[in-house]
XYZ file of C-alpha atoms in Angstrom:
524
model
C 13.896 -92.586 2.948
C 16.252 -90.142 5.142
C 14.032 -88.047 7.561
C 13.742 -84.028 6.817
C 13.167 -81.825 9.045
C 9.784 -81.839 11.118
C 7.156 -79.521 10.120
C 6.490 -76.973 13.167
C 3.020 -75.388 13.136
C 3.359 -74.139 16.899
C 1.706 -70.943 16.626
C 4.531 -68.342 17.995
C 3.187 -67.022 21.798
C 2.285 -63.323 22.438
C 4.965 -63.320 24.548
C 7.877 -66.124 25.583
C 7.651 -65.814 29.598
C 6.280 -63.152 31.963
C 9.606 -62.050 33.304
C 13.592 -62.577 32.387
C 13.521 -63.094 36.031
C 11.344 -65.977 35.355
C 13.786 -67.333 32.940
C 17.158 -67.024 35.221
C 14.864 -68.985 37.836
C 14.244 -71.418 35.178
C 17.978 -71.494 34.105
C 19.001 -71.770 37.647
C 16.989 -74.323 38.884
C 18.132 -76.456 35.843
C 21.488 -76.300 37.569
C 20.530 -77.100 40.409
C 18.688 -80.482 39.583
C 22.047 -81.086 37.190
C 24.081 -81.272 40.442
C 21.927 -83.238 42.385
C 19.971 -85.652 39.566
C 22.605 -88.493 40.644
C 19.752 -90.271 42.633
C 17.099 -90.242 39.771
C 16.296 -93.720 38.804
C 14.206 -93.602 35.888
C 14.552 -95.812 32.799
C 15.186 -94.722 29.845
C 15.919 -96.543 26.302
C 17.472 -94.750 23.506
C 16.345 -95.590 20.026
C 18.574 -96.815 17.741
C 18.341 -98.136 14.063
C 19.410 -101.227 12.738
C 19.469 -99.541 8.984
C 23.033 -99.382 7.244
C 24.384 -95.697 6.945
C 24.218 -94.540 3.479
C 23.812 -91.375 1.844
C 21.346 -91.668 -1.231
C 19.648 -88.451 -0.746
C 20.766 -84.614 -0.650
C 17.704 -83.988 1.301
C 16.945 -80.440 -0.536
C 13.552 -79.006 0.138
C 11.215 -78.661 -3.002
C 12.103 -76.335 -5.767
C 8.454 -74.583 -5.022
C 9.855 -73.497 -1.192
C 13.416 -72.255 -2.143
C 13.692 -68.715 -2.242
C 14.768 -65.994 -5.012
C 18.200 -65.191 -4.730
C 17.657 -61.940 -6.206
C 17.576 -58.811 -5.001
C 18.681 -60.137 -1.641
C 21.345 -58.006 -0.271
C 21.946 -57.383 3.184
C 19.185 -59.564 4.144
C 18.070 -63.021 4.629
C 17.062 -64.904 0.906
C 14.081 -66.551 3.421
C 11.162 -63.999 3.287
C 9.165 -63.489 6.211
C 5.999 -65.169 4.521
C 8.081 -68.549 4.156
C 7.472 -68.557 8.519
C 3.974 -67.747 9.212
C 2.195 -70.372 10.862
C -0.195 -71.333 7.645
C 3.191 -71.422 5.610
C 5.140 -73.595 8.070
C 1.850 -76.334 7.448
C 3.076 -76.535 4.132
C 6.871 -76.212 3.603
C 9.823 -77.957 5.380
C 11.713 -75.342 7.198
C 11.293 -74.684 10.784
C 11.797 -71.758 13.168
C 14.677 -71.591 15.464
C 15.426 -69.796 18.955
C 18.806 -67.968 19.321
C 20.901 -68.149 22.280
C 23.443 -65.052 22.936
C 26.277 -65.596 25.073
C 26.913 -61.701 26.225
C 30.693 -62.051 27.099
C 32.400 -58.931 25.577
C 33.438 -55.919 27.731
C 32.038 -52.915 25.517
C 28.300 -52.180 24.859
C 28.480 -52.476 21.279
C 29.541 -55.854 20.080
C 25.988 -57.026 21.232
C 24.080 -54.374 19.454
C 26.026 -55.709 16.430
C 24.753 -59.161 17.179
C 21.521 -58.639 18.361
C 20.685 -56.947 14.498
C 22.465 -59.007 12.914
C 20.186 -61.870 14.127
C 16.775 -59.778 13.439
C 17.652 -59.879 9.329
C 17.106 -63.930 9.593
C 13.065 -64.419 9.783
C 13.732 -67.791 10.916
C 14.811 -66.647 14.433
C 11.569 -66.325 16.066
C 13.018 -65.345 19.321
C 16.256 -64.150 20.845
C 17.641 -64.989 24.429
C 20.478 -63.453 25.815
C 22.197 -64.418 28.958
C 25.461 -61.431 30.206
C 27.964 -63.425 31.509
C 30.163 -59.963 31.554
C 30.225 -58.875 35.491
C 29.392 -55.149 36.315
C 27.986 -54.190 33.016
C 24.386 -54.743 32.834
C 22.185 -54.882 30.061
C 19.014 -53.499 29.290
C 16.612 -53.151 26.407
C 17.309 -49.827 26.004
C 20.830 -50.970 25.617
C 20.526 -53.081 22.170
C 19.132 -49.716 20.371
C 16.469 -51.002 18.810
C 12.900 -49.500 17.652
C 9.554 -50.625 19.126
C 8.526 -52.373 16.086
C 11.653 -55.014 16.538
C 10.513 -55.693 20.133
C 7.158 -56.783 19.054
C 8.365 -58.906 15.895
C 10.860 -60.937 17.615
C 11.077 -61.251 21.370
C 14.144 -60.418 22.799
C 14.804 -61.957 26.554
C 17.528 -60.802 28.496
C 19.267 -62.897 31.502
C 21.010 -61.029 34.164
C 22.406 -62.736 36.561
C 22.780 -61.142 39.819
C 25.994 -60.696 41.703
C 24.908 -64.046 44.296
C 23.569 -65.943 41.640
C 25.519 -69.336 40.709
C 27.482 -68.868 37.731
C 26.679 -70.606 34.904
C 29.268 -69.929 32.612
C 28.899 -71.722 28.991
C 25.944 -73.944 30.748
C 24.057 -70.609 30.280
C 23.924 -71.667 26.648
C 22.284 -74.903 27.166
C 19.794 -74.258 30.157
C 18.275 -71.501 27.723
C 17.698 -74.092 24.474
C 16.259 -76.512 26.883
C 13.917 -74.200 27.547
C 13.323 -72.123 24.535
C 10.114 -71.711 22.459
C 11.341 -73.696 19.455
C 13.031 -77.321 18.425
C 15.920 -76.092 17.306
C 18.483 -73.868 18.813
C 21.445 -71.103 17.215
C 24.349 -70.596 19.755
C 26.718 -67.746 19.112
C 28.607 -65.320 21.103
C 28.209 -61.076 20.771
C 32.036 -60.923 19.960
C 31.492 -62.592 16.537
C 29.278 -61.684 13.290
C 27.920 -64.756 11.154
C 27.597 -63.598 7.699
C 26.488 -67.180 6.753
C 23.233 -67.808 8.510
C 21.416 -68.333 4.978
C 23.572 -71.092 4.099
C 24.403 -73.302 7.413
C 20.561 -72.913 8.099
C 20.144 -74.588 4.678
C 22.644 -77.369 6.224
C 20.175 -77.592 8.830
C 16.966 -78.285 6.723
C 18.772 -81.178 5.116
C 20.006 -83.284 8.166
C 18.322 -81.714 11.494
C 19.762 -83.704 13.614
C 22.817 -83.051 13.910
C 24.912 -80.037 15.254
C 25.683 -77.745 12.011
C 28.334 -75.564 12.981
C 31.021 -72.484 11.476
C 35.087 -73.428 12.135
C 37.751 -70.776 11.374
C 39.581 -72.446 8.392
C 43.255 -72.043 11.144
C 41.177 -73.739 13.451
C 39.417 -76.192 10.956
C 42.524 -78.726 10.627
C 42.846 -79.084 14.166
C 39.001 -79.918 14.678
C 39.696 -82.309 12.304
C 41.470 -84.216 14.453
C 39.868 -83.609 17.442
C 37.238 -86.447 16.079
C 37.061 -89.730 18.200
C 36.407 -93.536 16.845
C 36.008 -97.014 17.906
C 33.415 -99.044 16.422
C 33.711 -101.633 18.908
C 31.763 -99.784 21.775
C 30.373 -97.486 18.818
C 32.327 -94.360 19.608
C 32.284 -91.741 16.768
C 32.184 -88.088 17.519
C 34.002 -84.694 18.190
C 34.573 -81.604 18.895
C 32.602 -77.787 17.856
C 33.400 -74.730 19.140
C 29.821 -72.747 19.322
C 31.025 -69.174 19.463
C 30.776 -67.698 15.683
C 27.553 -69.734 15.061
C 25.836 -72.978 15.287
C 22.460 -75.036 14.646
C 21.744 -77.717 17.093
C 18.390 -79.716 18.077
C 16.753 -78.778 21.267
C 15.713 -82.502 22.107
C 19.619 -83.114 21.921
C 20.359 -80.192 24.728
C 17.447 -81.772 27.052
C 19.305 -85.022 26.975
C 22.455 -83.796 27.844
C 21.142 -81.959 30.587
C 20.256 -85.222 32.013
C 23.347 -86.746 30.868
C 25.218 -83.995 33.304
C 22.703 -84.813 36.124
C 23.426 -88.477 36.367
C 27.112 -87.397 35.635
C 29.623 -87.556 38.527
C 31.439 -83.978 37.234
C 32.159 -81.539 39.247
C 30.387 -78.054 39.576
C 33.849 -76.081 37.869
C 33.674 -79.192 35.157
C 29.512 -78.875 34.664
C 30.252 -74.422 33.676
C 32.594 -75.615 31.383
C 29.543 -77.414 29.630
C 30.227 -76.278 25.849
C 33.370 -78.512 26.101
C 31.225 -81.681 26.588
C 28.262 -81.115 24.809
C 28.835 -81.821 21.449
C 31.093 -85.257 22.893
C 28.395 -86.592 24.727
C 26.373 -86.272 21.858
C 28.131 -89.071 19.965
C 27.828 -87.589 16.767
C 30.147 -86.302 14.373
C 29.425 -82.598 14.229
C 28.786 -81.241 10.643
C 31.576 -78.466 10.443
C 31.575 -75.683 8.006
C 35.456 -74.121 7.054
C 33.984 -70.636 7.478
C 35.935 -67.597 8.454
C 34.385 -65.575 11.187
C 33.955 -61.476 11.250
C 33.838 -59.328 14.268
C 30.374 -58.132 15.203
C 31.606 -55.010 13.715
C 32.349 -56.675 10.735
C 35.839 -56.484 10.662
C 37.579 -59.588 9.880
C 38.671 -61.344 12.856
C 42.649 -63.017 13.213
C 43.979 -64.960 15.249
C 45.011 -62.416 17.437
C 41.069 -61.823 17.834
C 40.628 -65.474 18.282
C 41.986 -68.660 20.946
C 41.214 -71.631 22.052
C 40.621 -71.864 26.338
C 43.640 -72.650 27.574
C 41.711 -75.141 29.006
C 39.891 -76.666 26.139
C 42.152 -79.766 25.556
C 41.432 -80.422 29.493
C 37.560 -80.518 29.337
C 37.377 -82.281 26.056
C 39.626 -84.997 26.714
C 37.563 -85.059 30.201
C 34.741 -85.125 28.079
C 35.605 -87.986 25.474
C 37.221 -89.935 28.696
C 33.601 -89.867 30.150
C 31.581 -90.961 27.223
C 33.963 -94.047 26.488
C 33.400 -95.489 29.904
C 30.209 -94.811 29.498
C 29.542 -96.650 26.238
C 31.805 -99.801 27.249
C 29.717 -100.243 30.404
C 26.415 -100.924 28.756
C 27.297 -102.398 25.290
C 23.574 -103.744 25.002
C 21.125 -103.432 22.331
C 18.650 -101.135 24.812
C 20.941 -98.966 26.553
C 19.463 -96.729 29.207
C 21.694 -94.554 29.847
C 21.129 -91.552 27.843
C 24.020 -91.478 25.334
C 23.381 -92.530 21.576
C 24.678 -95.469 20.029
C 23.821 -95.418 16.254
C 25.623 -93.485 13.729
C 23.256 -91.131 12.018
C 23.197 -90.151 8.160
C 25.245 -88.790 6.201
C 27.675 -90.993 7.473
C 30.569 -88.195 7.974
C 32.370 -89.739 4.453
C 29.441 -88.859 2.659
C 29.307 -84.947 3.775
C 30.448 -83.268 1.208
C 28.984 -79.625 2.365
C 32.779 -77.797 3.400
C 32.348 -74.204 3.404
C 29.255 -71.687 2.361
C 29.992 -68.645 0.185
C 31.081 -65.633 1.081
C 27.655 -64.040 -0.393
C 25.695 -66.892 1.730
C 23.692 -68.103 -1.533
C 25.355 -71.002 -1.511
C 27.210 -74.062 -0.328
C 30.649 -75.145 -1.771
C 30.483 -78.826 -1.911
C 33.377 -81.723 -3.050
C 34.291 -85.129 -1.827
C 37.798 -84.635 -2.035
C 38.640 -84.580 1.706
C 42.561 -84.445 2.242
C 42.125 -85.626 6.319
C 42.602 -88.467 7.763
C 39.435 -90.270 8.191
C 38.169 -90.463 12.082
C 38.006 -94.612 11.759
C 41.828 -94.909 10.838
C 42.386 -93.732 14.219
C 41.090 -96.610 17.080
C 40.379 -94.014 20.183
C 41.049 -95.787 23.570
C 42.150 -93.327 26.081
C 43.955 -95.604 27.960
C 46.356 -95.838 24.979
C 45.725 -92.290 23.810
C 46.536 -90.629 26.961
C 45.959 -86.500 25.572
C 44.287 -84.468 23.045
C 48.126 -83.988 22.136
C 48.753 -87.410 21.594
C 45.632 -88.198 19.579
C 46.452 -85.422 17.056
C 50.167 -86.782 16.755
C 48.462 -90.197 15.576
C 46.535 -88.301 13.019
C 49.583 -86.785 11.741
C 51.126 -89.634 11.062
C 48.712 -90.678 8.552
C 48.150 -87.770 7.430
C 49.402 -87.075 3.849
C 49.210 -83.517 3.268
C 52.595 -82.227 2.819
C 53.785 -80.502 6.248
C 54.900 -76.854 4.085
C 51.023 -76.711 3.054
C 49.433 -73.707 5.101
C 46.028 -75.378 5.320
C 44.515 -71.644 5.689
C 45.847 -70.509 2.467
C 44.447 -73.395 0.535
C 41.335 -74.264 2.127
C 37.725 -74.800 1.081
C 36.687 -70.987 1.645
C 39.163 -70.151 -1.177
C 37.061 -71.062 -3.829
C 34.086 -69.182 -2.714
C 35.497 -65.928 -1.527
C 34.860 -64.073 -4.341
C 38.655 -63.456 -4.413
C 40.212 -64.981 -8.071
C 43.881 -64.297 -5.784
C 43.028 -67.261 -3.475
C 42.544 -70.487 -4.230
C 41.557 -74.189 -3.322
C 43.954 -76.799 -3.327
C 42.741 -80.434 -4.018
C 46.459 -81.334 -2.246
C 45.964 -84.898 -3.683
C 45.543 -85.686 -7.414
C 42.015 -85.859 -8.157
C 40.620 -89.078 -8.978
C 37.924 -90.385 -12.283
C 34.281 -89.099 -10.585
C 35.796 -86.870 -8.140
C 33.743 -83.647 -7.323
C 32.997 -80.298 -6.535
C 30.542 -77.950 -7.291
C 27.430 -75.637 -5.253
C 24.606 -76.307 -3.168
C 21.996 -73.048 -3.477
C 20.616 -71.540 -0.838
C 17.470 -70.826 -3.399
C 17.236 -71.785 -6.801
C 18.811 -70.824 -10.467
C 19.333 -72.040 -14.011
C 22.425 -71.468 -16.021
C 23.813 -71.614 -19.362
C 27.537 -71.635 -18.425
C 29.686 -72.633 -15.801
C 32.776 -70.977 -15.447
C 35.794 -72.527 -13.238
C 38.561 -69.956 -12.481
C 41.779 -71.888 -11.737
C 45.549 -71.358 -11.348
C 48.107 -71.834 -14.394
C 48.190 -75.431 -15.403
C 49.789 -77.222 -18.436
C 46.622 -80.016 -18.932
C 43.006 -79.131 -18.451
C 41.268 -81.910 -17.088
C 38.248 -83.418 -18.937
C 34.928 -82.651 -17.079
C 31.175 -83.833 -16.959
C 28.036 -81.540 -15.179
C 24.768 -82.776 -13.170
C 22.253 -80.404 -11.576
C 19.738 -81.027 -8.947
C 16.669 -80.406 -9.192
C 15.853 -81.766 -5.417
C 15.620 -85.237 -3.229
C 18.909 -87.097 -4.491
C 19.112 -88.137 -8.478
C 21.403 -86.128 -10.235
C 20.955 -85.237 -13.969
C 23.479 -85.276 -16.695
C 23.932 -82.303 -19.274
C 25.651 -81.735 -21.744
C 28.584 -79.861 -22.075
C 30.116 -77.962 -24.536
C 33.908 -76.086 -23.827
C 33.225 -72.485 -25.140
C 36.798 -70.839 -24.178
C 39.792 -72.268 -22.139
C 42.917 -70.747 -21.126
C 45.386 -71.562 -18.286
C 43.033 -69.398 -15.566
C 39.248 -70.327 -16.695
C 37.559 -72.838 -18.038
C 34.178 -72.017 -19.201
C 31.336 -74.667 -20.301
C 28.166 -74.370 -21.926
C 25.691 -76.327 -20.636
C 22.446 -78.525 -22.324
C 20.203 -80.206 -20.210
C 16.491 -81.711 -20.407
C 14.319 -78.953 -21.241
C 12.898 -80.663 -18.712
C 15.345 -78.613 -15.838
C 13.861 -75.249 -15.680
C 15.514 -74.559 -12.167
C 18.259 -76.690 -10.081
C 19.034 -76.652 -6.562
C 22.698 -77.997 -7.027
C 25.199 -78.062 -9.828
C 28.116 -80.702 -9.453
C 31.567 -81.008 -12.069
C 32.994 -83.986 -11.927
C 36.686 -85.375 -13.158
C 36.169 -87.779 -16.075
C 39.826 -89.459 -15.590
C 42.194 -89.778 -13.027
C 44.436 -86.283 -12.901
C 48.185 -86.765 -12.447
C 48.242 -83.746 -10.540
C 46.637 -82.005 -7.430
C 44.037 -78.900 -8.913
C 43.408 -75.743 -8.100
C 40.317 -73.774 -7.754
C 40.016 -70.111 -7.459
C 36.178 -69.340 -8.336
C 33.204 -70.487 -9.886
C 30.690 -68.560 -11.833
C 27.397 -69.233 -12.966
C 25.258 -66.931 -15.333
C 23.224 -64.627 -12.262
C 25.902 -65.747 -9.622
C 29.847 -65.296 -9.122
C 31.934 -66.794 -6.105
C-alpha cells in the first residue's frame, strides 16, 4: 500500500515568531552553519526500500473529503472547514507554508501575489523574504484589511543593507523553518492560477517536488533529467518561480547536504539550482502556462532562464554523482537518497491541470525520450548542452513540431482552436482522460478533436478513489469529424467518480488530436 499524505493535527500558533527580525536571524544563522558544517561528524543513515516501484494506486483521497466543484469561482474548491484542526484529524489533506521570493522592482506584483495566495485555505501562513535592494516592504505595503492579518500570518524578511545575501537560499532557509511539513515556493512576478489542482498532485504522492513548467520551457526540462542505475542516479531539474509543492523534511536535508558540501559561498546563493538535483528524485512537472501577477499572460519575452542555469545545474548533477559512486553501500550516510520513489516517473501520467483548476489532464502517451535511455556519466557527458544533444537523438518527435503549439495544456484550455497532439500513433489501451480536483458524475463525455477520416473505437472507466478502475458502458450518441460524444452506463453502483479515463480499443494508424473534453457540469 503506497503512503498518502500524513495527517497534520498541529494546532496553527497565535502567532509564527515574535519578530521578522527573529526570522532573518534564523535565516541567517542557517547560512552561516551551511558554510562552516564541513567539520560535523554525525552519522546519519538514509532509509531506503527494498520494494519494487510500481504504480497500482492513484492515491485519491475519499469521495466523502473532495470538495463541490460548484459554485467555485474565483476561489479555492477547498473550503475553509476542510483545515480546521478537528477536520485535519479526519481527512487526508494537510496545510502548507508559502514562501515568497520578493524580486520584482514595482510595488504591485507582490500585492498581486500576496492575494492571490490568501484565496487557497490550505496556506496557513505566508513568508516573504525582498531580495529587491532599496525598496522595502512593509505591511502596509501588501494592502490588505485587518481581518487577513489575523487569518493567515503574513511574515516579512528584510534584509538589511550589511546583511549576507542570500539570494535563492532565502527560499529554503524559510521552509526549513516554517510552521508546516510542506512548503509552496513561488516568486511575486508570477500568478498561479492552478493551486487547486497541483495541490491535489500533492495529496496523492507527498513526497515529491510537484511543480508548474511553461509548456516552451517544458521540452527542455525534459531533458534536463539525469540516469544511471548503476550508482542509482535518477533525477532533474524544476524551476520554482511560477509555483511549486515540496516537503519540508526534504529542504532540512539539503541544508545539511550544502553544509557538508565543499561549494562555494557564490555557488551555495545559487541554491534553487541544486536543490531539486540533490534530491535524487525525478520532479513531478506540470506543462502549465504561467500568468503575470497581474494576470496577464506571460511570453517569453516576460520569461528566461539564468544565464547561468546550465552552470549551477550541471555543477549540481556533477556533485551528486560523485557523491553517490563514493558510498555505493546499502546504509549510506551521507545524506543523499538512493531509492527511487513511486510513481516510478513512467507511471505519472498527471501532464497539465485545467485552465479552470478543477481538474487534472491525465494520458500515458509521453512522446520524450525516457530519462533511462540516456546513461548520465559526466565524464562522458561533459555539458547540459551535450546531454540534451543525446536526447535528441533518440528523440522521435518530428523536428517541424512546435512542442508549444501541441502540448498537453491544449486540451484543457478551454480553447476548441488549440489542440493536443498524440505526435505518435496511439497504441490498443492507450489513454487520456481527467483527474478532479472534487468530485462529479456524468452522462456523456464529449471529445472535441480535429478533422479526421477514421474515428477510433473507444472504452470509459471512472474512479471512484484508491486505484481500481471501473468499466461503463458506452453508447456513441453523435459523431462528426470535430466531436465525438458518448453516453455513458455504469454500476448504479457509481454515484460520484474522482477520475474518468478513455482508452483506445485498437492500435490507431495515425497520431490524434485533442482539442477539448466535456463532461455534463464541466467543459475544458
Amino acid at each position: 500500500m503506497m503512503s498518502t499524505l500524513p495527517i497534520y493535527n498541529t494546532k496553527r500558533k497565535n502567532k509564527l515568531l515574535s519578530s521578522a527580525t527573529k526570522k532573518l536571524v534564523a535565516c541567517l544563522t542557517l547560512f552561516g552553519i551551511i558554510l562552516y558544517f564541513y567539520t560535523n561528524t554525525s552519522t546519519y543513515t538514509m532509509q531506503s526500500s527494498s520494494a519494487p516501484i510500481e504504480f497500482d494506486n492513484y492515491n485519491i483521497n475519499p469521495l466523502s473529503w473532495a470538495p463541490s466543484l460548484s459554485d467555485r469561482i474565483g476561489k479555492s474548491a477547498f473550503p475553509k472547514s476542510y483545515f480546521t484542526s478537528k477536520a485535519l484529524l479526519e481527512n487526508e489533506l494537510s496545510l502548507v507554508s508559502a514562501v515568497i521570493l520578493r524580486v520584482t522592482d514595482d510595488d504591485e506584483s507582490i500585492v498581486y501575489t500576496v492575494k492571490h495566495m490568501l484565496k487557497y485555505p490550505f496556506i496557513s501562513d505566508i513568508y516573504i523574504y525582498n531580495l529587491v535592494k532599496g525598496r522595502p516592504l512593509r505591511w502596509e505595503s501588501l494592502k490588505l484589511d485587518q481581518r487577513s492579518k489575523e487569518t493567515t500570518p503574513i511574515e516579512i524578511i528584510e534584509p538589511s543593507a550589511t546583511d549576507e545575501q542570500l539570494d535563492s537560499l532565502a527560499r529554503f532557509t524559510l521552509c526549513a523553518t516554517a510552521s508546516r511539513l510542506y512548503c509552496y515556493f513561488q516568486d511575486d512576478t508570477f500568478k498561479n492560477p492552478y493551486m487547486d489542482s497541483l495541490y491535489t498532485n500533492l495529496l496523492r504522492f507527498p513526497s515529491l517536488i510537484h511543480a508548474n513548467s511553461k509548456p516552451s520551457h517544458y521540452e527542455n526540462e525534459m531533458k534536463w533529467r539525469f540516469h544511471n542505475s548503476d550508482i542509482r542516479l535518477h533525477t532533474g531539474y524544476a524551476d520554482f518561480r511560477y509555483g511549486a509543492f515540496v516537503p519540508r523534511w526534504k529542504v532540512q536535508t539539503f541544508l545539511t547536504q550544502l553544509g557538508k558540501s565543499s561549494l562555494t559561498k557564490e555557488n551555495i546563493r545559487q541554491a534553487e539550482h541544486y536543490f531539486a538535483i540533490w534530491v535524487n528524485q525525478y520532479p513531478w512537472l506540470l506543462s502549465n502556462p504561467p500568468l503575470l501577477a497581474n494576470g496577464d499572460k506571460a511570453t517569453n519575452l516576460d520569461i528566461a532562464y539564468p544565464a547561468t542555469l546550465d552552470q549551477y545545474t550541471y555543477d549540481a548533477i556533477r556533485h551528486l554523482q560523485n557523491k553517490l559512486t563514493l558510498d555505493q553501500s546499502e546504509a549510506p550516510q551521507d545524506y543523499f537518497e538512493r531509492s527511487e520513489e513511486v510513481p516510478a516517473v513512467e507511471y505519472r501520467d498527471v501532464r497539465s491541470s485545467c485552465t479552470n483548476d478543477q481538474c487534472l489532464f491525465i494520458t500515458n502517451m509521453d512522446p520524450f525520450v525516457a530519462p533511462n535511455e540516456v546513461i548520465f556519466d559526466y565524464h562522458n557527458i561533459t555539458s547540459i548542452i551535450k546531454l540534451e544533444n543525446r536526447y535528441d537523438t533518440l528523440s522521435t518527435v518530428p523536428s517541424s513540431v512546435e512542442w508549444d503549439e501541441h502540448s498537453y495544456h491544449r486540451v484543457v484550455d478551454n480553447d476548441p482552436n488549440t489542440c493536443w497532439n498524440t505526435i505518435n500513433a496511439p497504441k490498443k489501451n492507450d489513454y487520456f482522460g481527467l483527474i478532479l480536483v472534487g468530485a462529479t458524475k456524468t452522462s456523456q463525455i464529449t471529445i472535441h478533436t480535429t478533422a479526421a477520416l477514421h474515428q477510433p473505437e473507444l472504452s470509459v472507466s471512472v474512479l471512484e478513489s484508491g486505484g481500481r478502475w471501473i468499466s461503463c458502458k458506452t453508447t456513441t450518441t453523435a459523431s462528426n469529424s470535430h466531436r465525438i460524444q458518448l453516453d455513458l452506463h455504469c454500476p448504479s453502483s457509481i454515484k460520484h467518480f474522482r477520475a474518468i479515463k478513455v482508452n483506445f480499443v485498437k492500435d490507431q494508424t495515425e497520431f490524434f488530436e485533442i482539442c477539448g473534453l466535456s463532461l455534463d457540469n464541466l467543459s475544458v
